[in-house]
XYZ file of C-alpha atoms in Angstrom:
693
model
C 46.465 81.342 159.721
C 45.862 78.783 162.465
C 42.522 77.109 162.960
C 41.952 75.712 166.451
C 38.984 73.359 166.311
C 36.725 72.455 169.206
C 37.889 68.849 169.186
C 40.877 67.786 167.099
C 44.371 69.191 166.775
C 44.810 72.581 165.075
C 45.366 73.054 161.360
C 47.268 75.778 159.567
C 44.974 77.037 156.817
C 47.501 79.411 155.274
C 51.158 80.400 155.621
C 52.618 82.437 152.852
C 51.819 85.770 151.266
C 50.240 88.401 153.507
C 46.453 88.266 153.074
C 45.910 91.728 154.518
C 43.781 92.957 157.413
C 40.526 91.825 155.824
C 41.459 88.134 155.806
C 38.806 85.974 157.464
C 39.701 82.791 159.294
C 36.083 81.609 159.179
C 35.833 82.207 155.455
C 39.083 80.370 154.789
C 37.972 77.492 156.999
C 34.612 77.154 155.278
C 36.145 77.232 151.806
C 38.886 74.739 152.685
C 36.613 71.754 153.361
C 37.231 69.090 150.702
C 34.548 67.041 148.986
C 33.621 63.578 150.180
C 34.942 61.183 147.540
C 34.892 57.403 147.233
C 36.933 55.633 149.929
C 37.263 58.795 152.010
C 35.827 59.377 155.465
C 32.221 60.531 155.624
C 33.234 63.708 157.431
C 36.422 65.091 155.867
C 39.072 66.566 158.090
C 42.107 68.686 157.336
C 45.717 67.854 158.037
C 46.802 68.812 161.558
C 50.207 70.188 162.533
C 50.755 66.730 164.052
C 49.054 64.551 161.410
C 47.106 61.656 162.929
C 46.663 58.191 161.492
C 43.354 57.905 163.367
C 41.835 60.709 161.236
C 42.504 58.604 158.099
C 45.550 60.630 157.102
C 47.344 58.192 154.750
C 50.738 59.881 155.008
C 53.405 59.846 157.695
C 51.784 60.127 161.150
C 53.138 62.952 163.257
C 53.327 60.873 166.427
C 54.523 57.277 166.254
C 55.029 54.986 169.237
C 53.452 52.268 171.303
C 53.026 50.781 174.739
C 54.113 47.165 174.224
C 52.210 47.172 170.940
C 49.187 49.141 172.191
C 48.244 52.834 172.017
C 49.952 53.172 168.621
C 47.192 55.241 166.954
C 46.343 58.148 169.259
C 43.502 60.597 168.589
C 43.868 63.793 170.579
C 41.140 66.048 171.879
C 41.974 69.678 172.582
C 41.754 70.473 176.256
C 42.974 74.077 176.313
C 44.182 76.832 173.976
C 46.376 79.652 175.263
C 47.230 82.537 172.930
C 50.115 84.833 173.754
C 50.985 87.482 171.186
C 52.343 85.736 168.120
C 52.177 82.205 169.538
C 49.476 79.718 170.405
C 49.837 76.854 172.895
C 47.411 73.979 172.374
C 47.053 71.358 175.076
C 45.469 68.106 174.002
C 44.977 64.670 175.487
C 44.113 61.117 174.516
C 42.982 59.579 177.803
C 42.560 56.116 176.329
C 46.108 56.075 174.918
C 47.480 57.692 178.088
C 49.163 60.546 176.256
C 49.107 64.324 176.560
C 50.372 66.640 173.835
C 51.411 70.285 174.113
C 51.698 71.899 170.715
C 53.179 75.367 170.225
C 52.677 77.262 166.986
C 54.110 80.748 166.636
C 54.898 83.431 164.107
C 58.090 85.340 164.824
C 58.432 89.076 164.356
C 60.204 88.519 161.019
C 57.582 86.136 159.650
C 59.036 82.700 160.407
C 56.637 79.975 161.499
C 57.982 78.215 164.574
C 56.636 74.809 165.622
C 57.371 72.690 168.686
C 55.659 69.923 170.628
C 55.938 68.004 173.896
C 54.405 64.581 174.423
C 53.910 63.334 177.986
C 53.140 59.843 179.205
C 50.093 60.076 181.488
C 49.513 56.340 181.422
C 50.540 53.769 184.006
C 53.121 51.932 181.875
C 56.157 52.905 179.807
C 55.592 54.333 176.335
C 58.179 53.857 173.550
C 58.330 56.903 171.311
C 59.322 56.115 167.747
C 59.031 59.631 166.376
C 57.305 63.009 166.585
C 57.393 65.229 163.497
C 55.583 68.478 162.753
C 54.068 69.441 159.429
C 52.981 72.530 157.513
C 50.543 72.446 154.582
C 51.605 73.131 151.003
C 49.420 74.524 148.221
C 48.828 72.550 145.042
C 51.040 74.919 143.042
C 54.117 73.776 144.983
C 55.231 71.300 142.325
C 59.020 71.396 142.599
C 61.436 70.523 145.413
C 64.908 71.811 146.208
C 67.223 70.439 148.852
C 70.953 70.105 149.405
C 73.377 67.242 149.672
C 77.161 67.090 149.910
C 80.282 65.384 151.168
C 83.455 66.284 153.001
C 85.027 69.339 151.281
C 82.040 69.510 148.949
C 79.113 70.581 151.124
C 75.871 72.293 150.027
C 75.253 70.844 146.566
C 71.746 71.774 145.365
C 69.448 69.188 143.817
C 65.991 69.749 142.336
C 63.156 67.459 141.313
C 59.467 67.577 140.428
C 57.134 67.082 143.387
C 54.289 64.759 142.507
C 52.150 62.350 144.505
C 54.936 60.925 146.620
C 56.924 61.135 149.820
C 60.310 62.824 149.559
C 62.141 61.922 152.769
C 65.634 63.046 153.775
C 66.894 61.254 156.870
C 70.122 62.224 158.596
C 71.540 59.277 160.568
C 75.069 60.552 161.169
C 74.543 61.669 164.764
C 75.387 65.209 163.655
C 73.786 67.530 161.142
C 75.908 66.095 158.319
C 77.711 67.371 155.237
C 74.838 65.892 153.215
C 72.087 67.537 155.287
C 69.193 69.231 153.497
C 69.779 72.447 155.509
C 66.486 73.820 154.156
C 63.966 71.711 152.247
C 62.089 73.955 149.813
C 58.898 73.366 147.839
C 57.835 75.929 145.285
C 56.226 76.878 142.037
C 57.772 75.283 138.990
C 60.937 77.059 137.903
C 61.332 79.133 141.069
C 64.632 80.931 141.587
C 66.280 83.397 143.903
C 64.154 86.306 142.669
C 61.042 84.594 141.297
C 58.369 82.068 142.222
C 56.642 81.458 145.532
C 58.526 79.054 147.797
C 57.920 77.380 151.165
C 60.807 75.918 153.150
C 61.473 74.177 156.470
C 64.520 73.760 158.673
C 64.854 71.344 161.611
C 66.863 73.056 164.355
C 68.663 69.985 165.669
C 72.282 68.797 165.594
C 71.668 65.052 165.867
C 69.707 62.574 163.758
C 66.847 64.283 161.961
C 64.147 63.873 159.323
C 62.968 66.441 156.785
C 60.227 65.502 154.368
C 57.604 66.631 151.881
C 54.610 64.480 151.017
C 51.626 64.702 148.687
C 48.861 62.096 149.005
C 46.452 60.932 146.262
C 43.629 63.167 147.519
C 45.841 66.182 146.776
C 46.830 67.368 150.243
C 50.528 68.061 150.689
C 52.715 68.817 153.697
C 56.308 69.734 154.413
C 57.913 69.217 157.806
C 60.364 67.375 159.983
C 61.740 66.611 163.406
C 64.256 64.471 165.234
C 64.895 60.984 163.869
C 64.825 58.608 166.829
C 66.647 55.293 166.805
C 64.906 52.109 167.972
C 64.081 52.340 171.661
C 66.032 55.572 172.063
C 63.264 57.440 173.891
C 61.235 55.403 176.342
C 58.916 57.496 178.492
C 58.139 56.177 181.932
C 54.877 57.384 183.548
C 55.086 61.147 184.018
C 58.074 61.621 181.667
C 57.977 63.758 178.547
C 59.825 64.394 175.284
C 60.145 67.764 173.540
C 60.832 68.108 169.839
C 63.446 70.402 168.375
C 62.026 73.554 166.840
C 60.904 73.301 163.241
C 61.013 76.589 161.333
C 59.001 77.395 158.238
C 59.805 80.271 155.896
C 57.918 81.633 152.896
C 59.154 83.905 150.148
C 58.575 85.254 146.692
C 61.839 83.709 145.561
C 64.597 82.090 147.595
C 66.132 85.438 148.557
C 63.011 86.451 150.471
C 62.757 83.016 152.093
C 66.374 83.143 153.296
C 66.057 86.805 154.333
C 63.550 85.742 156.996
C 66.082 83.310 158.446
C 68.760 86.003 158.339
C 66.553 88.574 160.098
C 65.561 86.003 162.705
C 69.193 85.225 163.514
C 70.153 88.885 163.614
C 67.282 89.684 165.983
C 68.663 87.413 168.710
C 70.111 89.280 171.717
C 73.288 87.166 171.590
C 73.867 87.530 167.851
C 77.448 88.734 167.177
C 77.059 92.484 167.044
C 80.553 93.932 166.820
C 82.922 93.934 163.847
C 83.809 90.417 162.788
C 87.541 90.165 163.388
C 89.944 89.089 160.646
C 90.988 85.538 161.579
C 94.423 84.049 160.921
C 94.168 80.264 161.282
C 97.344 78.158 161.348
C 96.037 74.882 159.909
C 97.008 75.059 156.235
C 100.092 77.081 157.168
C 101.795 74.579 159.511
C 99.448 71.596 160.088
C 100.974 69.568 162.977
C 104.440 71.092 162.660
C 104.296 73.282 165.752
C 107.426 75.326 166.260
C 107.408 78.476 168.370
C 109.788 80.412 166.102
C 107.801 79.538 162.980
C 104.467 80.388 164.571
C 105.770 83.711 165.903
C 106.913 84.597 162.386
C 103.477 83.673 161.037
C 101.852 85.874 163.670
C 104.156 88.743 162.665
C 103.069 88.471 159.033
C 99.443 88.204 160.060
C 99.647 91.373 162.100
C 101.335 93.168 159.182
C 98.431 92.438 156.836
C 95.822 93.341 159.467
C 94.741 90.092 161.150
C 93.009 90.552 164.504
C 92.624 86.995 165.824
C 95.288 84.261 165.731
C 93.914 80.711 166.015
C 96.310 77.862 166.812
C 94.776 74.816 165.172
C 95.207 71.083 165.804
C 98.440 69.654 167.248
C 99.082 71.606 170.468
C 98.080 68.930 173.034
C 99.705 65.785 174.374
C 100.612 62.981 171.966
C 99.151 64.870 168.966
C 101.800 64.691 166.264
C 99.275 63.545 163.653
C 95.516 62.940 163.537
C 95.610 59.369 164.885
C 96.291 60.028 168.581
C 95.813 62.308 171.554
C 92.157 63.362 171.446
C 90.944 63.572 175.017
C 94.371 64.438 176.445
C 93.566 68.130 176.729
C 96.859 69.257 178.245
C 99.489 71.283 176.401
C 102.174 68.927 175.057
C 105.230 69.614 177.241
C 107.628 68.141 174.660
C 106.589 70.664 172.009
C 105.648 73.502 174.334
C 107.945 73.262 177.402
C 106.729 76.660 178.633
C 103.131 76.021 177.674
C 101.373 78.165 175.107
C 102.213 81.369 177.000
C 105.187 82.439 174.825
C 103.054 82.235 171.677
C 99.887 83.674 173.218
C 101.796 86.600 174.733
C 103.556 87.315 171.429
C 100.232 87.247 169.595
C 98.686 89.695 172.046
C 101.747 91.959 171.877
C 100.980 92.349 168.166
C 97.449 93.549 168.917
C 95.745 90.254 168.083
C 93.674 87.961 170.296
C 94.470 84.294 170.784
C 92.284 81.342 169.799
C 92.586 77.556 169.983
C 91.322 74.421 168.207
C 89.618 71.684 170.256
C 87.617 68.541 169.552
C 86.000 67.905 172.943
C 83.425 65.286 171.902
C 86.034 62.818 170.676
C 88.552 60.388 172.137
C 91.466 58.780 170.288
C 92.004 55.058 170.675
C 95.649 55.973 171.232
C 95.244 58.380 174.148
C 95.884 58.405 177.855
C 92.177 59.054 178.386
C 91.081 55.962 176.437
C 93.578 53.799 178.283
C 92.340 55.083 181.630
C 88.619 55.077 180.803
C 87.792 52.699 177.933
C 84.194 52.651 179.179
C 83.853 56.345 178.266
C 83.543 55.448 174.568
C 80.077 55.523 173.001
C 79.422 51.880 172.083
C 76.624 49.353 172.095
C 78.324 47.383 174.851
C 79.213 44.264 172.903
C 81.713 45.835 170.495
C 83.572 48.991 169.603
C 82.368 51.144 166.688
C 84.593 51.358 163.592
C 87.488 53.767 163.931
C 87.513 57.016 161.969
C 90.828 58.951 162.008
C 91.817 56.680 164.880
C 89.076 58.096 167.079
C 85.807 57.275 168.814
C 83.078 59.442 170.315
C 83.402 60.345 173.988
C 80.237 59.537 175.965
C 79.289 62.930 177.395
C 76.146 61.451 178.948
C 78.439 60.027 181.632
C 78.761 62.612 184.419
C 82.456 61.873 184.966
C 83.361 62.280 181.284
C 81.292 65.457 181.015
C 82.913 66.934 184.130
C 86.408 66.081 182.868
C 85.918 67.822 179.518
C 84.267 70.865 181.083
C 87.106 71.225 183.616
C 89.789 70.953 180.917
C 88.125 73.498 178.597
C 87.447 75.885 181.453
C 91.059 75.641 182.627
C 92.509 76.229 179.142
C 90.280 79.213 178.391
C 91.125 80.728 181.757
C 94.886 80.113 181.747
C 95.535 81.303 178.195
C 92.844 84.011 178.056
C 91.426 82.325 174.980
C 89.073 84.533 172.980
C 87.966 81.984 170.364
C 87.528 78.211 170.220
C 87.381 76.348 166.943
C 85.197 73.470 168.158
C 85.594 70.510 165.813
C 83.731 67.193 165.480
C 85.383 64.890 162.950
C 83.370 61.702 162.770
C 79.833 60.388 162.530
C 78.173 58.767 165.522
C 78.173 55.176 164.249
C 77.029 52.408 166.593
C 76.723 55.154 169.184
C 75.225 53.465 172.201
C 75.391 53.796 175.936
C 77.759 50.980 176.876
C 76.038 50.687 180.269
C 72.684 49.749 178.736
C 73.389 49.093 175.051
C 70.614 51.510 174.070
C 71.072 54.238 171.430
C 72.588 57.423 172.826
C 72.555 59.983 169.990
C 69.613 61.909 171.454
C 71.138 62.102 174.944
C 74.614 62.863 173.551
C 73.266 65.796 171.518
C 71.597 67.280 174.592
C 74.786 66.766 176.608
C 76.811 68.682 173.994
C 74.317 71.544 174.213
C 74.670 71.591 178.007
C 78.452 71.585 177.731
C 78.475 74.535 175.355
C 75.936 76.410 177.471
C 77.929 75.912 180.664
C 81.222 76.934 179.085
C 79.621 80.078 177.650
C 78.061 80.880 181.029
C 81.523 80.725 182.631
C 83.124 82.734 179.805
C 80.479 85.063 178.327
C 82.922 86.800 175.951
C 84.276 83.561 174.478
C 83.511 83.059 170.781
C 82.991 79.517 169.516
C 83.020 78.267 165.943
C 81.033 75.165 164.995
C 83.344 73.055 162.847
C 82.557 69.453 162.027
C 84.740 67.903 159.332
C 84.228 71.351 157.876
C 80.543 72.094 157.363
C 78.918 69.033 158.896
C 77.214 70.777 161.817
C 75.290 73.723 160.411
C 71.885 74.192 162.035
C 70.013 76.752 164.092
C 70.303 74.765 167.337
C 74.102 74.692 167.317
C 74.052 78.379 166.385
C 72.161 79.156 169.571
C 75.425 78.201 171.288
C 78.117 79.228 168.790
C 79.085 82.379 166.913
C 79.805 81.109 163.432
C 80.160 77.913 161.398
C 83.082 76.686 159.352
C 81.380 76.169 155.995
C 83.880 73.650 154.628
C 87.421 72.375 155.032
C 87.813 73.213 151.345
C 88.883 76.831 150.867
C 89.396 76.498 147.124
C 87.696 79.720 145.991
C 85.859 78.057 143.091
C 84.300 75.360 145.272
C 83.626 77.907 148.012
C 81.478 79.974 145.629
C 78.824 77.256 145.620
C 79.317 76.181 149.232
C 78.849 79.721 150.548
C 76.031 80.549 148.139
C 73.913 77.684 149.424
C 74.966 77.892 153.072
C 73.601 81.427 152.765
C 70.149 79.989 152.160
C 69.982 79.677 155.960
C 72.784 81.827 157.396
C 73.790 85.478 156.891
C 77.406 86.155 155.854
C 78.723 87.103 159.301
C 78.017 83.587 160.594
C 79.929 81.775 157.825
C 83.697 81.465 158.260
C 85.460 82.114 154.939
C 89.250 82.165 154.575
C 91.770 83.203 151.944
C 93.997 80.230 151.232
C 97.291 79.762 149.442
C 97.656 80.306 145.690
C 97.409 76.544 145.145
C 94.516 74.972 147.017
C 95.682 72.300 149.452
C 92.590 70.168 148.790
C 91.890 70.533 145.052
C 95.319 71.555 143.726
C 93.808 74.397 141.697
C 95.567 77.757 141.449
C 93.673 81.015 141.808
C 94.585 84.677 141.701
C 94.528 86.549 144.985
C 91.623 88.712 143.812
C 89.422 85.661 143.203
C 90.308 84.214 146.609
C 89.725 87.445 148.507
C 86.493 88.392 146.719
C 85.138 84.951 147.607
C 86.157 85.315 151.255
C 84.723 88.841 151.541
C 81.167 87.496 151.503
C 81.524 85.779 154.857
C 83.393 86.166 158.145
C 86.740 86.955 156.531
C 89.918 85.149 157.488
C 93.290 83.910 156.268
C 94.576 80.316 156.228
C 97.875 80.555 154.379
C 101.565 80.381 155.272
C 102.194 84.095 154.960
C 105.872 83.589 155.822
C 106.268 82.085 152.345
C 104.215 84.754 150.574
C 106.150 87.318 148.547
C 106.040 91.046 149.393
C 103.696 91.888 146.510
C 101.187 89.289 147.696
C 101.386 90.595 151.265
C 100.822 94.176 150.122
C 97.834 93.141 147.993
C 96.374 91.057 150.816
C 96.773 93.973 153.236
C 94.800 96.204 150.850
C 91.968 93.654 150.710
C 91.980 93.339 154.507
C 91.698 97.110 154.833
C 88.796 97.086 152.374
C 87.041 94.333 154.350
C 87.393 96.408 157.524
C 85.871 99.402 155.723
C 82.763 97.502 154.589
C 82.208 94.803 157.234
C 80.046 97.051 159.419
C 77.288 97.296 156.824
C 78.136 94.118 154.893
C 77.192 92.065 157.956
C 73.868 93.831 158.437
C 72.747 94.006 154.831
C 70.360 92.008 152.655
C 71.843 89.121 150.700
C 70.768 89.160 147.037
C 71.470 86.663 144.294
C 70.574 87.098 140.630
C 68.999 84.345 138.542
C 71.579 84.245 135.772
C 70.516 82.493 132.545
C 74.172 81.535 132.061
C 75.195 78.729 134.454
C 78.822 79.791 134.007
C 78.109 83.139 135.686
C 77.135 83.652 139.331
C 75.970 86.992 140.703
C 75.709 87.555 144.424
C 75.761 90.633 146.568
C 74.782 92.427 149.744
C 72.706 95.607 149.890
C 73.225 97.774 152.985
C 70.339 97.983 155.420
C 69.888 101.695 154.638
C 69.927 101.069 150.849
C 72.806 103.523 150.317
C 75.335 101.058 148.905
C 75.953 97.479 147.858
C 78.703 95.066 146.900
C 78.164 92.635 144.040
C 80.466 89.865 142.869
C 80.088 88.771 139.254
C 81.844 85.412 139.156
C 82.839 83.422 136.104
C 83.006 79.829 137.280
C 83.532 78.209 133.853
C 83.881 78.972 130.188
C 80.535 80.012 128.764
C 78.910 78.931 125.522
C 79.137 82.497 124.193
C 82.146 84.782 123.901
C 80.602 87.280 126.312
C 78.251 86.818 129.261
C 76.242 89.793 128.002
C 74.307 91.969 130.400
C 74.171 90.916 134.046
C 71.472 92.279 136.349
C 72.101 93.567 139.868
C 68.852 93.086 141.815
C 67.647 94.230 145.220
C 68.245 98.012 145.046
C 65.522 100.653 145.466
C 63.949 101.054 142.032
C 63.687 104.840 141.868
C 67.089 105.737 143.301
C 70.116 106.282 141.082
C 73.399 104.543 141.749
C 77.023 104.922 140.723
C 78.658 101.592 139.898
C 82.432 101.136 139.876
C 84.704 98.099 140.027
C 86.826 97.478 143.108
C 90.226 96.645 141.648
C 92.803 96.477 144.426
C 94.771 93.916 142.429
C 93.575 94.828 138.942
C 90.565 93.885 136.865
C 89.880 90.192 136.221
C 91.655 88.529 133.327
C 89.685 88.898 130.117
C 89.766 87.920 126.454
C 88.640 91.420 125.462
C 90.818 93.244 122.908
C 89.013 96.479 123.780
C 87.509 96.469 127.265
C 83.899 97.253 128.153
C 83.935 101.094 128.367
C 82.012 101.572 131.614
C 84.661 99.685 133.613
C 86.958 102.708 133.327
C 84.325 105.456 133.496
C 81.854 103.913 135.922
C 78.110 103.715 135.292
C 75.104 105.614 136.638
C 71.793 103.799 136.528
C 68.617 103.519 138.557
C 67.888 100.539 140.742
C 65.184 99.525 138.291
C 67.591 99.708 135.347
C 70.180 97.651 137.200
C 67.608 94.989 138.096
C 65.793 94.814 134.758
C 68.442 95.665 132.157
C 71.785 95.335 133.920
C 75.334 96.005 132.760
C 77.413 94.563 129.957
C 80.070 92.364 131.531
C 83.587 91.757 130.239
C 84.425 88.339 128.776
C 86.271 87.097 131.845
C 88.470 84.046 131.975
C 87.094 81.137 134.026
C 87.616 81.332 137.799
C 87.753 85.113 137.855
C 85.534 87.575 139.707
C 84.588 91.219 139.225
C 83.730 93.062 142.440
C 81.386 96.035 142.031
C 80.755 98.769 144.585
C 77.351 100.392 144.096
C 76.707 103.740 145.828
C 73.448 105.702 145.858
C 73.782 109.190 144.463
C 72.459 112.134 146.412
C 69.093 113.480 145.268
C 69.273 116.779 143.418
């Protein structure tokens, strides 16, 4: 509930559980006024959506900046309030500071809070903006924080801590979202889980530097919020110029599943959300790496078509000078030495098999060893006095330069057109370190991020049916702003099924399964060296946008037959699997994960019971399957295309062979006895509602 005052900036009095039609804004406002205590202001004021230092707020100010040292503590007066359906636009001004502020607060149809602001310089001298963050209030019972960290091939690691009187600040300074990004910062009741405890979370929809934070001050008020993290002098507003924040989204839930369900419904409600069946992808990377040979790739395509792949993606190594990862970025022409007839022989063969053709690109980068860098060394993002450190032999291409932008757009447009490309794997393999505009020396991350958005938007406008995947050293660019311009994310370069269980589980806090690329790899993981059964690898990949990244030419016939059966099963369920509700059980045993999807019509569900380690007991005991209608009855049977998971049982749990029939309430509250599975095994359960008698 938003309170627009007659003078100061608006406050949000409540966001959370539905208060019903009888809720009174006036009553909430009158009962929210704090006492006057020693060392406080004589007239107490609440915390605005843009907290102001001038109101005696002791925490992080929402707007920070100055005009050569002046006008650093603005105090805005509301000039106009415009309400339009579920949103409210507040226009405010500080005449003395020479600043105007437009603040937009909205509630989406699915219950997400959406915040945005624009600050405009109405003074007669330049204004340096240091930061503009937006904040939502937290209740006193939000005493625990959850966020995510990570690294390359190990993204989305959860971390929890008590939330006391403190500031918990997560800054991303990588120039991209980052493998260690918070994704969603959550505050909640102590001990909250996926199915229990009230939680409040925020996401900053921005692909560059960003800040997410939660803060509680000694008087008891607490906020959670975020925005773009600006580098020193990065945004300098001349008279009449303005800056607009990225959107900040807030989600509430009774448990993390409800919180993430709001994000999922929001994404699925977009008119451009992928609506058709998510095609089975065959990616060549872990099959051939840089060893591009037409005969070998044709044979791989043949095997892919045999098992049911629908999209063939040629990964890195197809362009000039690219025989390893140290050269060639920027030279976006097919390498004539490897492909004397271009990519046409491969692309035509792929299409003759009934598959579409896709391609890997890394348009924002430039190799030090490239024709482009030799011709245009000034096109490298740099401070002007030095080059940034090399990563994989590459720098960042300055897309804020019109000539560089036009070159990349022309090359991508030409490739997509010539080869009828249906899918681009758009990679981004290094942080933006020392990323300045070499013409001025000023920071350029903000302008570079906007230029990337423009590039993606223009390419999509020219090729409306083109699908684009956001890949960035794996899962280092996962945010709602990049997903306004792309069709899925690559969750991680690690496709080890054990590691992917956690990566996908926590990526799902923000994204529904159909937006998360998930591939079946080889028996031995190329990154971790672990070996996994095909059933474990395929069950893991099922709960995403399913694909294959494996040299199928070397697979034996039994493996190919088993994989084909799993692909057929994925095609049978993907229609409802990618519309359904994601549910995750709060297992008391950390060695057991339970995750599933319930169809949007509540008629069926898939659950994976995953043993990630040896437990402390011989059996995991009963495992609950939440999220089904309580009063309906369901038949539960294992899906065993390649056999049941390996187990230490001498006599197996009886219901695995007979099936089980229980109500939704019984499944959620009592559950099913699980077999004592070996570590790194998964049991896939298909749950189907029985017809009413």
